[in-house]
Short mmCIF file of C-alpha atoms and ligand atoms in Angstrom, two decimals:
data_model
loop_
_atom_site.label_atom_id
_atom_site.label_comp_id
_atom_site.label_asym_id
_atom_site.label_seq_id
_atom_site.Cartn_x
_atom_site.Cartn_y
_atom_site.Cartn_z
CA MET A 1 3.70 0.84 73.47
CA ASN A 2 3.66 -3.19 73.88
CA LYS A 3 5.09 -4.75 71.08
CA ASN A 4 3.46 -7.73 71.79
CA ILE A 5 -0.19 -6.15 71.71
CA THR A 6 -1.68 -5.38 68.61
CA PRO A 7 -3.26 -2.19 68.41
CA ILE A 8 -6.63 -3.45 68.73
CA GLN A 9 -5.79 -4.34 71.96
CA GLU A 10 -3.96 -2.05 72.55
CA LYS A 11 -6.62 0.44 71.86
CA MET A 12 -9.36 -1.66 74.42
CA PHE A 13 -6.48 -1.83 77.42
CA GLN A 14 -6.37 1.33 77.72
CA GLU A 15 -10.21 1.54 77.68
CA MET A 16 -10.76 -1.20 80.23
CA GLU A 17 -7.28 1.17 82.98
CA ASN A 18 -8.50 5.09 82.32
CA LYS A 19 -12.23 4.36 82.25
CA THR A 20 -13.90 7.01 81.14
CA ILE A 21 -16.58 5.28 78.74
CA PHE A 22 -17.84 3.89 82.09
CA GLU A 23 -18.20 7.37 83.94
CA GLN A 24 -19.85 8.96 80.56
CA ALA A 25 -21.64 5.39 80.27
CA GLN A 26 -22.71 6.56 83.73
CA ASN A 27 -23.89 10.24 83.50
CA TYR A 28 -25.64 9.14 81.51
CA SER A 29 -27.21 6.58 83.02
CA PHE A 30 -27.96 9.50 86.40
CA GLN A 31 -29.34 11.67 83.49
CA TYR A 32 -31.48 9.31 81.86
CA LEU A 33 -32.12 8.57 85.84
CA ASN A 34 -33.45 11.81 86.68
CA GLU A 35 -35.42 12.83 84.17
CA VAL A 36 -37.36 8.53 83.54
CA PHE A 37 -40.14 9.51 85.77
CA ASP A 38 -41.63 12.81 85.00
CA ARG A 39 -40.65 12.60 81.31
CA ASN A 40 -43.77 11.54 77.80
CA ILE A 41 -43.94 8.59 78.54
CA PHE A 42 -43.50 6.83 74.76
CA PRO A 43 -40.80 8.46 72.82
CA THR A 44 -41.35 12.03 70.38
CA GLU A 45 -42.49 11.87 66.93
CA GLU A 46 -38.68 13.49 66.77
CA ALA A 47 -36.99 10.94 68.87
CA LEU A 48 -39.49 7.83 66.67
CA LEU A 49 -37.85 9.88 63.61
CA ASN A 50 -34.03 10.04 64.76
CA LEU A 51 -34.08 6.38 65.40
CA GLU A 52 -33.07 7.00 61.18
CA GLN A 53 -29.15 7.68 62.62
CA PHE A 54 -29.08 4.03 62.74
CA ASN A 55 -29.99 2.91 59.56
CA GLU A 56 -26.12 2.58 58.12
CA ASP A 57 -24.09 -0.41 56.95
CA ILE A 58 -21.82 -2.00 59.31
CA PRO A 59 -18.99 0.67 59.93
CA THR A 60 -15.85 -0.31 58.74
CA GLU A 61 -13.19 0.50 60.98
CA THR A 62 -12.67 0.79 64.42
CA GLY A 63 -14.90 3.29 65.92
CA ASN A 64 -14.27 5.62 69.31
CA ALA A 65 -16.14 4.99 72.29
CA SER A 66 -17.05 7.37 73.81
CA LYS A 67 -18.77 8.83 70.30
CA VAL A 68 -20.34 5.53 69.97
CA LEU A 69 -21.55 5.97 73.60
CA GLU A 70 -22.94 9.11 73.21
CA PHE A 71 -24.43 8.35 70.02
CA LEU A 72 -27.03 5.63 71.72
CA ASN A 73 -27.18 7.96 74.06
CA ARG A 74 -28.35 11.32 71.46
CA PHE A 75 -30.23 8.33 69.77
CA GLY A 76 -30.85 6.34 71.92
CA ALA A 77 -31.72 7.56 75.50
CA PRO A 78 -34.71 9.54 74.12
CA ALA A 79 -36.10 6.35 71.80
CA THR A 80 -36.92 4.09 74.43
CA MET A 81 -40.20 3.63 76.06
CA ALA A 82 -40.15 5.77 79.86
CA GLN A 83 -41.28 1.63 81.30
CA ILE A 84 -39.33 2.43 84.55
CA GLY A 85 -41.26 4.67 85.33
CA GLY A 86 -44.79 5.24 87.58
CA ARG A 87 -47.02 5.39 84.55
CA TYR A 88 -46.58 2.94 81.94
CA TYR A 89 -49.51 0.64 82.36
CA GLY A 90 -48.11 -1.25 79.08
CA PHE A 91 -48.91 -4.86 79.29
CA VAL A 92 -48.01 -6.71 81.34
CA ASN A 93 -44.05 -5.71 81.72
CA GLY A 94 -42.83 -4.01 85.03
CA SER A 95 -40.79 -1.62 86.77
CA VAL A 96 -36.89 -2.93 88.41
CA VAL A 97 -36.57 -2.19 91.85
CA PRO A 98 -32.99 0.11 92.10
CA THR A 99 -31.15 -2.23 94.19
CA GLY A 100 -32.20 -5.01 91.32
CA LEU A 101 -30.36 -2.51 88.96
CA ALA A 102 -27.38 -1.62 90.56
CA ALA A 103 -26.39 -6.07 91.16
CA LYS A 104 -27.26 -5.78 87.33
CA LEU A 105 -24.62 -3.20 86.52
CA MET A 106 -22.52 -4.57 88.83
CA ALA A 107 -22.33 -8.57 87.50
CA SER A 108 -22.15 -6.14 83.81
CA PHE A 109 -18.32 -6.29 85.33
CA TRP A 110 -18.77 -10.26 86.05
CA ASP A 111 -20.01 -11.01 82.95
CA GLN A 112 -20.11 -14.63 84.05
CA ASN A 113 -21.25 -17.49 82.89
CA THR A 114 -23.92 -19.18 84.29
CA ALA A 115 -23.82 -22.44 83.10
CA MET A 116 -21.43 -24.70 85.81
CA ASN A 117 -20.47 -23.98 89.36
CA VAL A 118 -16.88 -24.17 87.55
CA ILE A 119 -17.60 -21.68 85.23
CA SER A 120 -18.79 -19.98 87.98
CA PRO A 121 -19.40 -20.15 92.17
CA ILE A 122 -20.74 -16.86 92.77
CA ALA A 123 -24.19 -16.85 90.49
CA SER A 124 -24.57 -21.39 91.15
CA LYS A 125 -24.71 -20.86 94.62
CA LEU A 126 -27.09 -17.49 94.47
CA GLU A 127 -29.28 -20.16 91.83
CA THR A 128 -29.28 -22.27 95.16
CA VAL A 129 -30.17 -20.34 97.21
CA VAL A 130 -33.49 -17.91 95.80
CA GLU A 131 -34.37 -21.28 94.69
CA LYS A 132 -34.70 -21.74 98.43
CA TRP A 133 -36.47 -18.54 99.34
CA LEU A 134 -38.52 -19.18 96.12
CA ARG A 135 -39.82 -22.47 97.85
CA GLN A 136 -40.33 -21.31 101.07
CA LEU A 137 -41.75 -16.94 100.15
CA PHE A 138 -44.32 -19.11 98.58
CA GLY A 139 -44.50 -22.73 100.54
CA MET A 140 -43.40 -25.00 97.84
CA PRO A 141 -42.82 -28.29 99.45
CA ASP A 142 -38.32 -29.00 99.61
CA ASN A 143 -38.36 -30.84 96.30
CA VAL A 144 -39.02 -28.00 94.13
CA VAL A 145 -36.10 -27.03 91.86
CA ALA A 146 -35.94 -24.00 90.04
CA GLY A 147 -34.72 -22.75 86.43
CA PHE A 148 -33.62 -18.98 85.59
CA VAL A 149 -34.78 -18.63 81.80
CA SER A 150 -34.84 -15.08 80.56
CA GLY A 151 -38.94 -15.35 81.01
CA THR A 152 -42.00 -17.31 81.40
CA SER A 153 -42.28 -17.62 77.33
CA THR A 154 -39.90 -20.07 78.35
CA ALA A 155 -40.35 -21.47 81.59
CA ASN A 156 -43.77 -22.74 80.01
CA LEU A 157 -40.97 -24.44 77.09
CA CYS A 158 -39.38 -25.96 80.13
CA GLY A 159 -42.71 -26.43 82.02
CA LEU A 160 -44.46 -28.26 79.37
CA ALA A 161 -41.00 -30.59 78.34
CA ALA A 162 -41.16 -32.22 82.00
CA ALA A 163 -44.52 -33.62 81.74
CA ARG A 164 -43.86 -34.57 78.25
CA TYR A 165 -41.19 -36.31 79.62
CA ARG A 166 -42.88 -37.49 82.65
CA LEU A 167 -46.11 -38.19 81.23
CA LEU A 168 -44.70 -40.53 78.51
CA LYS A 169 -42.10 -42.35 80.81
CA LYS A 170 -45.12 -43.69 82.45
CA GLN A 171 -46.07 -45.01 79.00
CA GLY A 172 -43.11 -46.89 79.05
CA TRP A 173 -41.72 -44.19 76.87
CA ASP A 174 -38.31 -42.67 76.96
CA ILE A 175 -38.92 -39.12 74.91
CA ASN A 176 -34.83 -37.93 74.42
CA GLU A 177 -34.61 -42.27 73.04
CA GLN A 178 -37.64 -43.19 71.24
CA GLY A 179 -39.34 -39.13 69.48
CA LEU A 180 -41.81 -38.50 69.26
CA PHE A 181 -42.79 -39.84 66.86
CA GLY A 182 -44.86 -42.87 67.12
CA ALA A 183 -45.37 -41.86 70.76
CA PRO A 184 -48.13 -42.37 73.37
CA LYS A 185 -50.31 -39.56 73.09
CA ILE A 186 -50.71 -37.17 76.28
CA ARG A 187 -53.58 -35.37 76.79
CA ILE A 188 -54.44 -31.18 77.30
CA VAL A 189 -56.32 -29.75 79.20
CA THR A 190 -56.46 -25.77 79.13
CA GLY A 191 -58.88 -22.69 79.68
CA LYS A 192 -59.55 -20.98 76.67
CA HIS A 193 -57.97 -18.66 78.23
CA ALA A 194 -55.13 -19.78 78.06
CA HIS A 195 -51.92 -17.42 77.53
CA SER A 196 -50.49 -17.46 74.06
CA SER A 197 -47.29 -18.25 75.26
CA LEU A 198 -48.80 -21.26 76.57
CA MET A 199 -49.46 -22.16 72.81
CA LYS A 200 -46.37 -21.13 72.04
CA ALA A 201 -45.30 -24.73 74.28
CA ILE A 202 -47.84 -26.70 73.78
CA SER A 203 -47.01 -26.23 69.48
CA LEU A 204 -43.21 -26.41 69.84
CA MET A 205 -42.98 -29.48 71.94
CA GLY A 206 -45.50 -30.36 69.21
CA PHE A 207 -47.76 -31.08 71.42
CA GLY A 208 -51.03 -30.14 68.15
CA LYS A 209 -53.28 -27.56 69.25
CA GLN A 210 -55.86 -29.36 68.03
CA ASN A 211 -55.13 -31.80 70.65
CA ILE A 212 -55.85 -29.50 73.19
CA GLU A 213 -59.23 -30.25 75.19
CA TRP A 214 -60.62 -26.82 75.91
CA VAL A 215 -62.13 -25.38 78.98
CA GLU A 216 -65.18 -22.90 79.00
CA VAL A 217 -63.78 -19.92 81.05
CA ASP A 218 -66.43 -17.74 83.49
CA ASP A 219 -66.81 -14.23 83.06
CA GLN A 220 -63.24 -13.27 85.02
CA GLY A 221 -61.72 -15.84 82.51
CA ARG A 222 -61.25 -18.45 84.89
CA ILE A 223 -61.67 -21.60 83.61
CA ARG A 224 -64.75 -23.69 85.52
CA PRO A 225 -64.21 -26.52 87.85
CA GLU A 226 -67.11 -28.86 87.33
CA LEU A 227 -66.89 -28.56 82.83
CA VAL A 228 -62.49 -30.15 83.34
CA PRO A 229 -62.53 -33.36 81.99
CA GLU A 230 -62.17 -36.39 83.77
CA LEU A 231 -58.76 -36.19 83.84
CA ASP A 232 -55.58 -39.58 84.03
CA GLU A 233 -52.44 -39.95 84.58
CA TYR A 234 -52.21 -38.88 81.22
CA THR A 235 -52.52 -36.10 80.93
CA LEU A 236 -51.13 -32.44 81.50
CA LEU A 237 -53.19 -29.95 83.22
CA ALA A 238 -52.06 -26.55 82.21
CA LEU A 239 -54.01 -23.60 85.47
CA GLN A 240 -53.03 -20.16 84.87
CA ALA A 241 -52.08 -17.61 88.48
CA GLY A 242 -53.45 -14.51 87.08
CA ASN A 243 -55.44 -13.33 83.49
CA VAL A 244 -52.88 -11.92 81.55
CA ASN A 245 -56.04 -9.15 80.66
CA SER A 246 -58.64 -9.26 83.41
CA GLY A 247 -55.70 -10.74 86.32
CA ALA A 248 -58.08 -14.17 87.64
CA PHE A 249 -56.94 -16.74 89.46
CA ASP A 250 -57.92 -20.72 88.44
CA PRO A 251 -59.23 -22.31 91.30
CA PHE A 252 -56.31 -23.87 91.72
CA GLU A 253 -56.86 -25.95 94.84
CA GLU A 254 -59.65 -27.82 94.03
CA LEU A 255 -58.06 -29.22 91.10
CA CYS A 256 -54.46 -29.29 91.99
CA GLU A 257 -56.92 -31.57 94.38
CA LYS A 258 -57.88 -32.81 91.00
CA ALA A 259 -55.72 -33.92 89.21
CA ASN A 260 -52.89 -34.69 92.17
CA LYS A 261 -55.51 -37.71 92.51
CA ALA A 262 -55.60 -39.12 89.11
CA GLY A 263 -52.04 -38.48 88.51
CA ALA A 264 -51.83 -35.83 86.27
CA TRP A 265 -49.31 -32.54 85.79
CA VAL A 266 -50.84 -29.58 86.83
CA HIS A 267 -48.63 -26.43 84.91
CA ILE A 268 -49.21 -23.55 86.66
CA ASP A 269 -48.42 -20.06 84.40
CA GLY A 270 -47.86 -17.89 87.54
CA ALA A 271 -46.00 -14.81 85.38
CA PHE A 272 -47.31 -11.97 86.59
CA GLY A 273 -50.07 -13.86 89.67
CA LEU A 274 -48.17 -16.61 91.34
CA TRP A 275 -46.57 -13.50 93.21
CA ALA A 276 -49.55 -12.54 94.64
CA GLY A 277 -49.24 -16.05 96.65
CA ALA A 278 -46.22 -13.85 98.86
CA VAL A 279 -48.76 -10.74 99.34
CA ASP A 280 -50.92 -11.62 102.61
CA ARG A 281 -53.51 -9.88 101.75
CA LEU A 282 -54.00 -11.64 98.48
CA LYS A 283 -52.23 -15.04 99.30
CA HIS A 284 -55.76 -16.56 99.41
CA LEU A 285 -55.50 -15.71 95.15
CA THR A 286 -53.24 -18.67 94.80
CA LYS A 287 -55.26 -21.13 97.32
CA GLY A 288 -53.70 -24.69 96.55
CA MET A 289 -51.19 -23.29 93.71
CA GLU A 290 -48.05 -25.66 96.46
CA LYS A 291 -50.24 -28.77 95.67
CA ALA A 292 -49.18 -28.37 91.89
CA THR A 293 -45.58 -29.96 89.61
CA SER A 294 -44.86 -27.48 87.43
CA TRP A 295 -44.57 -23.48 87.60
CA ALA A 296 -43.55 -20.74 85.62
CA VAL A 297 -43.99 -17.32 86.94
CA ASP A 298 -41.27 -14.35 86.14
CA GLY A 299 -38.99 -11.77 88.00
CA HIS A 300 -39.42 -9.41 85.31
CA LYS A 301 -43.25 -8.67 85.59
CA THR A 302 -44.50 -7.65 89.27
CA LEU A 303 -41.62 -8.21 91.31
CA ASN A 304 -39.72 -5.30 89.15
CA THR A 305 -36.03 -7.26 88.33
CA PRO A 306 -34.62 -6.17 85.42
CA TYR A 307 -35.02 -7.54 82.84
CA ASP A 308 -34.77 -10.10 81.73
CA SER A 309 -35.42 -12.69 84.37
CA GLY A 310 -38.19 -15.64 84.20
CA ILE A 311 -38.57 -19.23 87.09
CA MET A 312 -38.80 -22.36 86.13
CA MET A 313 -39.81 -24.90 89.18
CA CYS A 314 -40.82 -27.44 89.25
CA ALA A 315 -41.18 -30.79 92.11
CA ASP A 316 -40.31 -33.80 89.40
CA GLU A 317 -36.56 -32.97 89.31
CA GLU A 318 -36.11 -36.06 87.45
CA ALA A 319 -38.64 -35.10 84.94
CA ILE A 320 -37.01 -31.71 84.20
CA VAL A 321 -33.53 -32.90 83.88
CA SER A 322 -34.12 -35.51 82.29
CA ALA A 323 -35.80 -33.06 79.18
CA LEU A 324 -33.38 -30.60 79.75
CA HIS A 325 -30.37 -32.32 80.30
CA MET A 326 -27.50 -32.72 78.35
CA THR A 327 -24.51 -34.21 78.69
CA GLY A 328 -20.02 -33.91 76.70
CA GLY A 329 -17.35 -35.18 77.57
CA TYR A 330 -16.10 -31.56 78.80
CA ILE A 331 -18.73 -31.38 81.06
CA ILE A 332 -17.40 -31.47 85.26
CA LEU A 333 -20.43 -31.93 87.69
CA SER A 334 -19.33 -30.57 90.78
CA LYS A 335 -20.97 -31.14 93.82
CA GLU A 336 -22.97 -28.01 93.86
CA ARG A 337 -25.34 -26.76 91.28
CA ASP A 338 -24.79 -26.43 87.83
CA PRO A 339 -26.72 -24.39 86.46
CA MET A 340 -27.03 -25.44 83.00
CA PHE A 341 -29.70 -29.18 84.05
CA TYR A 342 -32.84 -26.18 84.88
CA THR A 343 -32.14 -24.43 81.66
CA PRO A 344 -32.97 -25.31 77.79
CA GLU A 345 -29.22 -23.08 77.68
CA MET A 346 -25.97 -23.62 78.34
CA SER A 347 -24.30 -20.47 78.91
CA ARG A 348 -25.79 -17.63 79.64
CA ARG A 349 -25.97 -14.56 81.22
CA ALA A 350 -25.82 -14.63 85.68
CA ARG A 351 -29.97 -13.15 85.80
CA ILE A 352 -29.53 -14.66 89.33
CA ILE A 353 -27.40 -11.78 90.55
CA GLU A 354 -30.08 -8.91 90.39
CA LEU A 355 -32.93 -11.39 91.46
CA TRP A 356 -30.95 -12.12 94.09
CA ALA A 357 -30.47 -8.71 94.99
CA THR A 358 -33.96 -7.85 94.78
CA MET A 359 -35.21 -10.51 97.16
CA LYS A 360 -32.57 -10.13 99.68
CA TYR A 361 -33.35 -6.16 100.09
CA LEU A 362 -37.24 -5.84 99.15
CA GLY A 363 -37.89 -9.67 101.88
CA ARG A 364 -40.88 -10.33 102.38
CA GLU A 365 -42.14 -7.57 104.22
CA GLY A 366 -40.78 -4.74 100.55
CA ILE A 367 -42.46 -7.68 98.57
CA ASP A 368 -45.84 -8.04 100.39
CA GLN A 369 -45.55 -4.20 100.77
CA MET A 370 -45.37 -3.28 97.57
CA VAL A 371 -46.95 -5.45 95.19
CA TYR A 372 -49.96 -4.88 97.83
CA GLY A 373 -49.82 -1.48 96.41
CA MET A 374 -49.72 -2.60 92.90
CA HIS A 375 -52.83 -4.01 93.70
CA GLU A 376 -54.83 -1.58 95.77
CA ARG A 377 -53.59 1.32 93.01
CA ALA A 378 -55.35 -0.82 90.30
CA VAL A 379 -58.20 -0.08 91.97
CA GLN A 380 -57.44 2.96 92.88
CA PHE A 381 -57.71 3.46 88.65
CA ALA A 382 -60.18 1.74 89.11
CA GLU A 383 -62.79 3.88 91.97
CA ALA A 384 -62.01 6.94 89.03
CA LEU A 385 -62.48 6.03 86.37
CA GLN A 386 -65.90 4.96 87.05
CA GLU A 387 -66.35 7.93 87.21
CA VAL A 388 -65.13 9.96 83.58
CA GLU A 389 -68.08 9.66 81.10
CA GLY A 390 -66.85 7.18 78.37
CA TYR A 391 -65.82 4.64 80.55
CA GLU A 392 -66.43 0.98 81.95
CA VAL A 393 -64.26 -1.14 84.03
CA LEU A 394 -65.05 -4.43 83.61
CA ASN A 395 -63.26 -6.78 85.57
CA ASP A 396 -63.35 -7.23 89.32
CA ILE A 397 -59.81 -5.68 90.02
CA VAL A 398 -58.03 -9.37 92.98
CA PHE A 399 -55.52 -7.89 91.33
CA ASN A 400 -53.52 -5.56 89.37
CA GLN A 401 -54.97 -5.97 86.07
CA VAL A 402 -58.06 -2.81 84.53
CA LEU A 403 -60.16 -4.07 81.89
CA VAL A 404 -61.56 -0.57 79.98
CA LYS A 405 -64.44 -0.37 77.20
CA CYS A 406 -65.89 2.84 76.62
CA GLU A 407 -69.27 2.81 74.55
CA THR A 408 -68.56 1.29 71.72
CA ASP A 409 -64.87 -1.12 70.20
CA GLU A 410 -64.40 2.12 68.13
CA LEU A 411 -64.79 4.74 70.83
CA THR A 412 -62.15 2.54 72.13
CA GLU A 413 -59.10 1.97 69.99
CA ARG A 414 -59.55 6.12 68.91
CA ALA A 415 -59.86 6.70 72.93
CA ILE A 416 -55.95 4.14 72.96
CA GLN A 417 -54.73 6.27 71.06
CA LYS A 418 -55.46 9.78 71.70
CA ILE A 419 -54.21 8.44 75.03
CA GLN A 420 -50.54 7.63 74.06
CA ASP A 421 -50.51 10.14 71.24
CA LEU A 422 -51.30 12.61 74.67
CA ARG A 423 -47.90 10.33 76.41
CA GLU A 424 -49.06 11.08 79.57
CA CYS A 425 -49.27 6.82 80.11
CA TRP A 426 -49.31 4.90 78.13
CA VAL A 427 -52.09 2.00 77.27
CA GLY A 428 -52.52 -0.84 75.64
CA GLY A 429 -55.34 -2.19 74.02
CA SER A 430 -56.50 -6.48 73.88
CA THR A 431 -60.00 -8.27 73.78
CA TRP A 432 -61.97 -8.86 75.82
CA MET A 433 -65.00 -11.37 75.41
CA GLY A 434 -65.55 -9.80 72.09
CA ARG A 435 -65.12 -6.45 72.84
CA LYS A 436 -62.06 -4.04 72.72
CA VAL A 437 -60.35 -3.13 75.47
CA ILE A 438 -58.28 -0.69 77.76
CA ARG A 439 -55.80 -2.98 79.35
CA VAL A 440 -54.57 -0.92 82.24
CA SER A 441 -50.91 -3.16 83.96
CA ILE A 442 -50.72 -1.81 87.56
CA CYS A 443 -46.81 -3.37 87.62
CA SER A 444 -44.69 -0.78 88.56
CA TRP A 445 -42.73 -0.43 91.90
CA ALA A 446 -42.72 3.51 90.89
CA THR A 447 -47.21 3.71 90.13
CA THR A 448 -48.14 6.60 93.15
CA VAL A 449 -52.22 7.82 93.25
CA GLU A 450 -50.79 11.70 91.39
CA ASP A 451 -49.61 9.06 89.06
CA VAL A 452 -52.60 7.31 89.40
CA LYS A 453 -54.41 10.83 89.29
CA ARG A 454 -52.92 11.70 86.67
CA SER A 455 -53.07 8.95 84.09
CA VAL A 456 -57.23 9.10 84.91
CA GLU A 457 -56.98 12.73 83.98
CA SER A 458 -55.85 11.88 81.02
CA PHE A 459 -57.95 8.95 79.97
CA GLU A 460 -60.77 12.26 80.60
CA GLN A 461 -59.06 14.45 78.27
CA ALA A 462 -58.43 11.95 75.65
CA MET A 463 -62.62 11.16 75.36
CA ARG A 464 -63.57 15.22 75.32
CA GLU A 465 -60.68 15.35 72.60
CA VAL A 466 -62.33 11.86 70.22
CA LYS A 467 -65.79 13.97 71.23
CA LEU A 468 -64.44 17.46 69.81
CA GLY A 469 -63.16 15.85 67.02
CA ASP A 470 -66.65 13.27 66.57
CA LEU A 471 -68.39 17.10 66.79
CA PHE A 472 -65.23 18.39 64.22
CA GLY A 473 -65.79 14.86 61.70
CA GLY A 474 -62.81 14.78 63.07
C1 PLP B 501 -46.50 -12.29 80.83
C2 PLP B 501 -47.20 -13.46 79.96
C3 PLP B 501 -46.04 -14.62 79.50
C4 PLP B 501 -44.62 -14.43 78.71
O1 PLP B 501 -44.61 -14.31 79.54
P1 PLP B 501 -43.11 -13.76 79.77
O2 PLP B 501 -42.19 -13.68 80.57
O3 PLP B 501 -42.55 -11.77 78.21
O4 PLP B 501 -41.99 -14.57 77.96
C5 PLP B 501 -46.40 -15.53 79.59
N1 PLP B 501 -47.61 -16.01 80.25
C6 PLP B 501 -48.74 -13.95 80.82
C7 PLP B 501 -50.22 -15.10 82.22
C8 PLP B 501 -48.32 -13.69 80.87
O5 PLP B 501 -48.80 -12.98 81.11
#
């Protein structure tokens, strides 16, 4: 043994050298992939109970690497949601494109810090490339820059930070130097169905939810353009591509033009819906969105990159960089892209690697086919459910979301519970226009015609059991 190394170093050098734990992890992972497409979607009761195993104090002594992995696999894997399969329809999530997953695996070994070009030339390069691809895919102007963050919540925050910087700067106020106390006013205009993450960003930005000028929406949750108040150059108009419930899109063309004339800032929350803009037969939905000022979109939803992958895009580079900029004597500015200027974080993992790999693999045609497939499965789901006694579809299936109600809110809740208990698929609940609803989000490349059939059958069985429960008083 080398006397110059500590025992823990020796142990870990050995683990790196003989690689058995990596083989072990790979075996577990492959086993997981073999089962996940056909297993119970939500963990079984037993798997949930076994989570108790994790309740322990921090170990005193250094353990055995192989045993740590064994433990994690034994009690962790069964307690996962089978999210990458084809019958998970919860929230608006997403599966994972195999190439993206494999690239993430490689990126795990590289363990890059994306902060600066000088720290990771590859991450800097891929961010530059993907930024251009996104512009091309969405038909955005050349001045649009992108920042790669954890999700749309953060991307929304970044977009609003840039807007705040710009809208105050126009009034002679430097937010970075002068702060928010005593600052001139900014107007915030958004639709009544704006996503909760936008509300969070509004709070965090110090705008105050009470200051929002709310605009009424139509029966699909789209902002009603004729009710949008007069805009001016101190206004932030926040729109959305993909209502989290109905999947509906705000009328971008008309509103962006109106806003641009007034000099207002338009931010679009397009977490899952912006990808409609990359699909020939769906891009009418996002028409005009390229005229906005900032956008937020996820890789980990419709595009099916691994978690976590959010993208902030902004047509006002000076505003976004000024809003997120940090300086320090130790920072080396290179001629190439320094990724941290476009994100709130300094150090972060190179999530760009799997985003790049996913886009490089799918290409325009693959994205088109994959996303349109989600839409087709949503249409299939809705049509099949219309035939099932006890369910009613409430929304127009413009994209990938299906909203379903039963005769009463109570029945809807019991149906959701039953469907979840059956574990054949997984759906969650939401509220829509004052009613409890089941929300079905088709957001996985893996969802097949057969998966939808199986899921609709499970809906049917759930309703039978709910009704039987009624007959027998419980
Ligand atoms: C999911 C979602 C968000 C939040 O995105 P995260 O990636 O979960 O942070 C914001 N807006 C809409 C419309 C969404 O669907």
